[in-house]
Amino acid sequence: MSTRALDGLKIIDLTRVLGGPYCTMILADHGADVIKIEPPQGDEVRDWGPPFLTRDDGTRDASYYLGANRNKRAMSLDLARPEGRAVLLRLLETADALVENFKPGSLEKWGIGYDMLSARFPRLIHCRISGFGADGPLGGLPGYDAVVQAMTGLMTINGDPAHGPVRMGTPIVDLGTGLYAALGIMMAIHERGTSGRGQFIDMTLHDTALALLHPAGANYLLAGKRPAATGNAHPNIAPYETFPTATCDIFIAGGNDGQFRKLCAILARPDIAANPAFATNADRLANRPALKATLTAALAGHDGAAIAITLIEAGVPAGAVQPVDVALNSAHARHRAMTADLDGIKTLGTPIKLSRTPGGPRTAPPAFAQHQSEILAEHGFTAADIAALEQDQIIRPRRR
């Protein structure tokens, strides 16, 4: 088996739903031993379907869960009880990082907040993912992707201005928070190599959503003008939007004047580039409706997929608008290993391609408590200890 970049790291994952599990999946993809600890009722996204995978024992897991939990090992633990917290502390003795998304104050209430953990485990990195953080005007309030999209302006810059604010089609705030959290953990691990000390990472959906407001946030901070939704068009660049053709819509991203002139030449319409109204990007933005109408007419007789390939091969960014199934089954997606089959469960691949230490999907998303006995045995629990924990319902073989 190839050496992976994060081999040797142990991550205790107390997260549920998406931002946290997505973070730890990124780490697991590249070799970290991620131990997913679920409450007695399990991670609720196991129920967020259909579609569902029905396992051999009759339990079922939703695709929402499967898509964010590959390469992990799973066990259950009731942290509301002191005996469960004692088990967690045993697991943390050899852990590099703890990732959790409890409501701020929950772990402190149980006596296992960061102050206590850092005193007992000074090298431990503790990453908390929450909606808004523990303090401030919104501190401690629950956060959900779409709600935070609404509160931070993301919805108002998405969609068509005629139809009002629109939620983004992917949970971009949850995914972005997971990505930032994984990056933060690796930063803290790198710094620990010098200081020998762990630290607390305070990740929030709110902060991530605001950080994702580029270029709308940068435009507002410079010009003081409230950004508005522009549909598929870009607020700073033209042409940069979808155009209809004889067969399908295509997206053209003419990022500079040279690309625009090349576009017009390929369409056999150099007169468009010669028009003073379209001479520079600022001119094209000022005259966007006329530019859209002119290019739409010039593209009307073309096969969309063919002209898009012609354009991109010539250095003009363009692509046919494709549905998800077509994109995932494309020749290039297969070439880039962006889908995989794990014991009959199809999953997305990793976009992080490392030359010497490749990562990616290895093991299927675990069933509830699938690795419970082996994890506990690795941490010094005897068979009798494990049986007693199960008898007392500190751990469970099946969801409550």
Coordinates of C-alpha atoms in Angstrom, one line a residue:
M1 CA 0.0 0.0 0.0
S2 CA 1.3 3.5 -0.9
T3 CA 2.4 5.8 1.9
R4 CA -0.1 8.6 2.3
A5 CA 0.6 12.1 3.3
L6 CA -1.2 11.9 6.7
D7 CA -0.3 8.4 7.7
G8 CA 0.2 8.2 11.5
L9 CA -2.2 11.0 12.4
K10 CA -5.2 10.1 14.6
I11 CA -8.3 12.2 14.5
I12 CA -11.2 11.8 16.9
D13 CA -14.3 12.9 15.1
L14 CA -17.3 13.8 17.2
T15 CA -19.1 15.7 14.3
R16 CA -22.4 15.1 12.6
V17 CA -24.2 16.3 9.5
L18 CA -21.8 17.8 6.9
G19 CA -19.1 20.5 7.7
G20 CA -17.3 18.4 10.3
P21 CA -17.6 15.0 8.5
Y22 CA -16.5 16.6 5.3
C23 CA -13.4 18.0 7.1
T24 CA -12.4 14.7 8.6
M25 CA -13.1 12.9 5.3
I26 CA -10.5 15.1 3.6
L27 CA -8.0 14.1 6.3
A28 CA -9.0 10.4 6.0
D29 CA -8.6 10.4 2.3
H30 CA -4.9 11.1 2.8
G31 CA -4.2 8.6 5.4
A32 CA -5.3 10.0 8.8
D33 CA -7.0 7.4 11.1
V34 CA -10.3 9.0 11.6
I35 CA -12.4 7.5 14.4
K36 CA -16.0 8.6 13.9
I37 CA -17.8 8.6 17.2
E38 CA -21.6 8.9 17.0
P39 CA -24.2 9.5 19.7
P40 CA -26.6 6.6 20.5
Q41 CA -29.1 7.9 17.9
G42 CA -26.4 8.1 15.3
D43 CA -25.5 10.8 12.8
E44 CA -28.8 12.1 11.6
V45 CA -27.7 12.4 8.0
R46 CA -27.9 8.6 7.8
D47 CA -31.7 9.3 7.5
W48 CA -31.5 12.2 5.0
G49 CA -32.8 10.3 2.0
P50 CA -33.9 8.8 -0.3
P51 CA -31.8 7.5 -1.9
F52 CA -30.7 4.9 0.7
L53 CA -28.2 2.1 0.8
T54 CA -29.7 -0.9 2.5
R55 CA -27.0 -3.0 4.3
D56 CA -26.9 -6.7 4.8
D57 CA -28.3 -6.4 8.4
G58 CA -31.3 -4.4 7.1
T59 CA -30.1 -1.0 8.3
R60 CA -29.9 1.7 5.7
D61 CA -27.9 4.8 5.2
A62 CA -28.7 7.8 3.0
S63 CA -26.4 9.0 0.2
Y64 CA -26.0 12.2 2.2
Y65 CA -24.1 10.2 4.8
L66 CA -22.2 8.0 2.4
G67 CA -20.9 11.0 0.5
A68 CA -19.0 12.5 3.5
N69 CA -17.8 9.6 5.6
R70 CA -15.6 7.2 3.5
N71 CA -12.2 6.0 4.8
K72 CA -13.3 6.3 8.5
R73 CA -13.8 3.8 11.3
A74 CA -17.0 4.1 13.4
M75 CA -18.1 3.5 17.0
S76 CA -20.8 4.8 19.3
L77 CA -20.5 6.6 22.6
D78 CA -22.9 8.3 25.0
L79 CA -21.0 11.4 26.0
A80 CA -23.9 12.6 28.2
R81 CA -22.8 10.0 30.7
P82 CA -19.6 10.2 32.7
E83 CA -18.6 6.6 31.7
G84 CA -18.8 7.7 28.0
R85 CA -16.6 10.7 28.7
A86 CA -14.1 8.5 30.4
V87 CA -13.9 6.4 27.3
L88 CA -13.4 9.5 25.1
L89 CA -10.5 10.6 27.3
R90 CA -8.8 7.2 26.8
L91 CA -9.1 7.6 23.1
L92 CA -7.7 11.1 23.2
E93 CA -4.5 10.0 25.0
T94 CA -3.0 9.1 21.6
A95 CA -4.9 11.5 19.3
D96 CA -3.5 14.3 17.3
A97 CA -6.8 16.2 16.9
L98 CA -10.4 16.3 18.2
V99 CA -13.0 17.7 15.8
E100 CA -16.5 18.4 17.1
N101 CA -19.5 20.4 16.3
F102 CA -21.5 20.4 19.6
K103 CA -23.3 23.6 20.5
P104 CA -20.7 25.9 22.2
G105 CA -20.7 25.2 25.9
S106 CA -21.8 21.6 25.6
L107 CA -18.4 20.1 26.2
E108 CA -17.7 22.6 28.9
K109 CA -20.9 21.6 30.7
W110 CA -19.6 18.0 30.7
G111 CA -16.2 19.0 32.0
I112 CA -14.3 18.3 28.9
G113 CA -14.0 21.7 27.3
Y114 CA -10.8 23.0 25.8
D115 CA -9.3 24.3 29.0
M116 CA -9.5 20.9 30.6
L117 CA -8.4 19.0 27.5
S118 CA -5.5 21.2 26.8
A119 CA -4.2 20.8 30.4
R120 CA -4.4 17.0 30.2
F121 CA -3.3 16.7 26.5
P122 CA -1.1 19.7 25.8
R123 CA -0.3 18.5 22.2
L124 CA -4.0 18.0 21.3
I125 CA -5.5 20.2 18.6
H126 CA -9.2 20.9 19.3
C127 CA -11.2 22.1 16.3
R128 CA -14.8 23.2 17.0
I129 CA -17.2 23.9 14.2
S130 CA -20.2 25.9 15.1
G131 CA -22.7 28.3 13.5
F132 CA -21.6 31.6 15.0
G133 CA -19.0 30.8 17.7
A134 CA -19.4 30.9 21.4
D135 CA -19.6 34.7 22.0
G136 CA -20.7 37.9 20.3
P137 CA -24.3 39.0 19.4
L138 CA -25.1 35.6 17.7
G139 CA -22.8 33.5 19.9
G140 CA -24.1 30.1 20.8
L141 CA -26.9 30.1 18.3
P142 CA -27.3 27.1 16.0
G143 CA -26.2 27.5 12.4
Y144 CA -27.5 25.8 9.2
D145 CA -26.0 26.1 5.8
A146 CA -29.0 27.7 4.0
V147 CA -29.8 30.0 6.9
V148 CA -26.3 31.2 7.0
Q149 CA -26.4 31.7 3.2
A150 CA -29.4 33.9 3.8
M151 CA -27.9 35.9 6.7
T152 CA -24.5 36.6 5.1
G153 CA -25.6 37.9 1.7
L154 CA -24.7 34.8 -0.3
M155 CA -28.3 34.2 -1.4
T156 CA -28.7 37.8 -2.5
I157 CA -25.9 37.5 -5.1
N158 CA -27.1 34.2 -6.4
G159 CA -29.8 33.6 -8.9
D160 CA -31.6 35.8 -11.4
P161 CA -32.5 39.3 -10.3
A162 CA -36.1 38.8 -11.6
H163 CA -36.7 35.9 -9.1
G164 CA -35.1 37.2 -5.9
P165 CA -32.4 35.5 -3.7
V166 CA -31.7 31.9 -4.3
R167 CA -30.0 29.3 -2.2
M168 CA -26.9 27.9 -3.8
G169 CA -27.5 24.4 -5.2
T170 CA -24.7 22.8 -3.1
P171 CA -24.3 23.4 0.7
I172 CA -21.4 25.6 -0.1
V173 CA -21.1 27.0 3.5
D174 CA -20.9 23.6 5.1
L175 CA -18.4 22.3 2.5
G176 CA -16.3 25.5 2.7
T177 CA -16.2 25.3 6.5
G178 CA -15.1 21.7 6.2
L179 CA -12.3 22.7 3.8
Y180 CA -11.2 25.6 6.0
A181 CA -11.3 23.4 9.1
A182 CA -9.1 20.7 7.4
L183 CA -6.6 23.5 6.4
G184 CA -6.6 24.9 9.9
I185 CA -5.9 21.5 11.5
M186 CA -3.0 21.0 9.2
M187 CA -1.7 24.5 10.0
A188 CA -1.9 23.7 13.7
I189 CA -0.1 20.4 13.2
H190 CA 2.7 22.1 11.3
E191 CA 3.0 24.8 14.1
R192 CA 3.0 22.1 16.8
G193 CA 6.2 20.7 15.2
T194 CA 7.9 23.8 16.3
S195 CA 6.2 24.7 19.6
G196 CA 5.2 21.2 20.8
R197 CA 1.8 22.5 21.7
G198 CA -1.7 22.1 20.4
Q199 CA -4.3 24.8 20.1
F200 CA -8.0 25.6 19.7
I201 CA -9.4 26.2 16.3
D202 CA -12.6 28.2 16.3
M203 CA -14.4 27.5 12.9
T204 CA -17.8 29.0 12.2
L205 CA -20.2 28.7 9.3
H206 CA -20.8 32.5 9.6
D207 CA -17.1 33.4 9.1
T208 CA -16.7 30.9 6.2
A209 CA -19.8 32.3 4.4
L210 CA -18.4 35.9 4.6
A211 CA -15.0 34.7 3.5
L212 CA -16.7 33.1 0.4
L213 CA -18.2 36.4 -0.7
H214 CA -15.5 37.1 -3.3
P215 CA -15.7 39.1 -5.4
A216 CA -19.0 40.6 -4.1
G217 CA -17.4 41.4 -0.7
A218 CA -14.3 43.0 -2.3
N219 CA -16.5 45.0 -4.7
Y220 CA -18.6 46.4 -1.8
L221 CA -15.6 47.1 0.4
L222 CA -14.0 49.2 -2.3
A223 CA -16.9 50.9 -4.0
G224 CA -19.5 51.0 -1.1
K225 CA -22.2 49.8 -3.5
R226 CA -24.5 46.9 -2.5
P227 CA -23.9 43.9 -4.8
A228 CA -26.9 42.4 -6.6
A229 CA -27.6 39.1 -8.2
T230 CA -26.5 39.0 -11.9
G231 CA -27.8 35.6 -12.9
N232 CA -25.2 33.7 -14.8
A233 CA -23.3 36.9 -15.6
H234 CA -20.2 38.0 -13.7
P235 CA -20.3 41.3 -11.9
N236 CA -16.8 42.3 -13.0
I237 CA -16.2 40.6 -16.4
A238 CA -17.9 40.4 -19.8
P239 CA -18.5 38.2 -21.6
Y240 CA -18.7 35.8 -18.7
E241 CA -22.1 34.0 -18.7
T242 CA -24.2 31.4 -20.5
F243 CA -25.2 31.7 -24.1
P244 CA -27.8 29.6 -26.1
T245 CA -26.7 27.7 -29.2
A246 CA -28.5 25.5 -31.7
T247 CA -28.0 22.4 -29.4
C248 CA -27.4 23.5 -25.8
D249 CA -26.3 26.3 -23.6
I250 CA -22.6 27.0 -23.2
F251 CA -20.7 29.1 -20.8
I252 CA -18.1 31.5 -22.1
A253 CA -15.6 33.1 -19.8
G254 CA -13.8 35.9 -21.8
G255 CA -11.5 37.0 -19.0
N256 CA -9.4 39.5 -21.0
D257 CA -9.4 41.6 -24.2
G258 CA -7.2 39.1 -26.0
Q259 CA -9.6 36.2 -25.3
F260 CA -12.5 38.4 -26.5
R261 CA -10.9 39.1 -29.8
K262 CA -10.1 35.5 -30.3
L263 CA -13.7 34.6 -29.5
C264 CA -14.9 37.0 -32.2
A265 CA -12.4 35.6 -34.7
I266 CA -13.5 32.0 -34.2
L267 CA -17.1 33.1 -34.7
A268 CA -15.9 34.8 -37.9
R269 CA -17.2 38.1 -36.5
P270 CA -14.1 40.3 -36.1
D271 CA -16.5 43.3 -36.4
I272 CA -17.8 42.6 -32.9
A273 CA -14.3 43.0 -31.5
A274 CA -13.8 46.2 -33.6
N275 CA -16.9 47.8 -32.1
P276 CA -15.8 50.7 -29.8
A277 CA -18.6 49.7 -27.4
F278 CA -16.9 46.4 -26.8
A279 CA -13.2 47.5 -26.9
T280 CA -12.3 46.9 -23.3
N281 CA -13.7 44.9 -20.4
A282 CA -15.1 48.1 -18.9
D283 CA -16.8 48.9 -22.2
R284 CA -18.3 45.5 -22.4
L285 CA -19.6 45.7 -18.8
A286 CA -21.2 49.0 -19.5
N287 CA -22.8 47.6 -22.7
R288 CA -23.5 44.1 -21.4
P289 CA -27.1 43.8 -22.8
A290 CA -26.0 44.7 -26.3
L291 CA -23.0 42.4 -26.1
K292 CA -25.2 39.5 -24.9
A293 CA -27.6 40.0 -27.8
T294 CA -24.8 40.3 -30.4
L295 CA -23.0 37.1 -29.2
T296 CA -26.3 35.2 -28.9
A297 CA -27.0 35.9 -32.6
A298 CA -23.5 34.9 -33.6
L299 CA -23.8 31.6 -31.7
A300 CA -27.3 30.7 -32.8
G301 CA -26.3 28.4 -35.6
H302 CA -23.5 26.5 -33.8
D303 CA -23.5 23.1 -32.2
G304 CA -22.9 24.1 -28.6
A305 CA -20.6 21.2 -27.5
A306 CA -18.5 21.5 -30.6
I307 CA -18.0 25.2 -30.5
A308 CA -17.2 25.1 -26.8
I309 CA -14.4 22.6 -27.5
T310 CA -13.1 24.7 -30.4
L311 CA -13.1 27.8 -28.1
I312 CA -11.3 26.2 -25.2
E313 CA -8.8 24.5 -27.4
A314 CA -8.0 27.9 -28.8
G315 CA -7.5 29.5 -25.4
V316 CA -11.0 30.9 -24.8
P317 CA -12.5 29.3 -21.7
A318 CA -15.8 27.8 -22.6
G319 CA -17.8 24.7 -21.8
A320 CA -21.2 23.1 -22.5
V321 CA -23.7 23.3 -19.6
Q322 CA -24.0 19.6 -18.6
P323 CA -26.2 17.9 -16.0
V324 CA -24.6 16.1 -13.1
D325 CA -24.9 12.6 -14.5
V326 CA -23.2 13.6 -17.8
A327 CA -20.4 15.3 -15.9
L328 CA -19.7 12.4 -13.5
N329 CA -19.7 9.9 -16.4
S330 CA -17.5 12.0 -18.7
A331 CA -14.3 10.6 -20.1
H332 CA -12.2 13.2 -18.3
A333 CA -13.9 12.5 -14.9
R334 CA -13.0 8.9 -15.3
H335 CA -9.4 9.8 -16.4
R336 CA -9.1 12.0 -13.3
A337 CA -10.4 9.2 -11.0
M338 CA -13.2 11.4 -9.7
T339 CA -15.5 8.5 -9.1
A340 CA -14.8 5.2 -7.4
D341 CA -16.5 2.0 -6.3
L342 CA -16.0 0.9 -2.7
D343 CA -17.5 -2.5 -2.2
G344 CA -20.4 -1.7 -4.4
I345 CA -20.9 1.9 -3.0
K346 CA -20.1 4.5 -5.6
T347 CA -18.4 7.6 -4.3
L348 CA -16.7 10.8 -5.5
G349 CA -12.9 10.9 -5.7
T350 CA -10.5 13.3 -4.1
P351 CA -9.5 16.4 -6.0
I352 CA -6.1 16.5 -4.2
K353 CA -3.7 14.7 -6.4
L354 CA -0.3 14.2 -4.7
S355 CA 2.5 12.6 -6.8
R356 CA 4.4 10.6 -4.2
T357 CA 1.7 10.1 -1.5
P358 CA -1.6 9.7 -3.3
G359 CA -4.8 9.7 -1.4
G360 CA -8.4 8.9 -2.3
P361 CA -11.2 6.5 -1.6
R362 CA -10.1 3.3 0.1
T363 CA -12.8 2.0 2.4
A364 CA -16.6 2.3 2.3
P365 CA -18.4 4.7 4.7
P366 CA -18.9 2.7 7.9
A367 CA -22.1 1.3 9.2
F368 CA -23.1 2.5 12.7
A369 CA -20.6 1.3 15.3
Q370 CA -19.0 -1.0 12.7
H371 CA -15.4 -0.9 14.2
Q372 CA -16.4 -0.4 17.8
S373 CA -14.7 -3.5 19.3
E374 CA -11.5 -3.1 17.4
I375 CA -11.1 0.6 18.2
L376 CA -11.7 0.0 21.9
A377 CA -9.3 -3.0 22.0
E378 CA -6.6 -0.9 20.4
H379 CA -7.0 1.5 23.3
G380 CA -6.6 -1.1 26.0
F381 CA -10.2 -2.2 26.6
T382 CA -10.6 -5.9 27.3
A383 CA -13.4 -8.0 25.9
A384 CA -15.0 -7.9 29.3
D385 CA -14.7 -4.1 29.4
I386 CA -16.4 -3.8 26.0
A387 CA -19.2 -6.1 27.0
A388 CA -19.8 -4.1 30.2
L389 CA -19.9 -0.8 28.2
E390 CA -22.5 -2.4 25.9
Q391 CA -24.5 -3.8 28.8
D392 CA -24.6 -0.4 30.4
Q393 CA -25.5 1.2 27.0
I394 CA -22.5 3.5 27.0
I395 CA -21.8 2.1 23.6
R396 CA -24.4 0.5 21.3
P397 CA -24.2 -2.0 18.5
R398 CA -27.3 -0.5 16.8
R399 CA -28.8 3.0 16.7
R400 CA -31.2 4.0 19.4

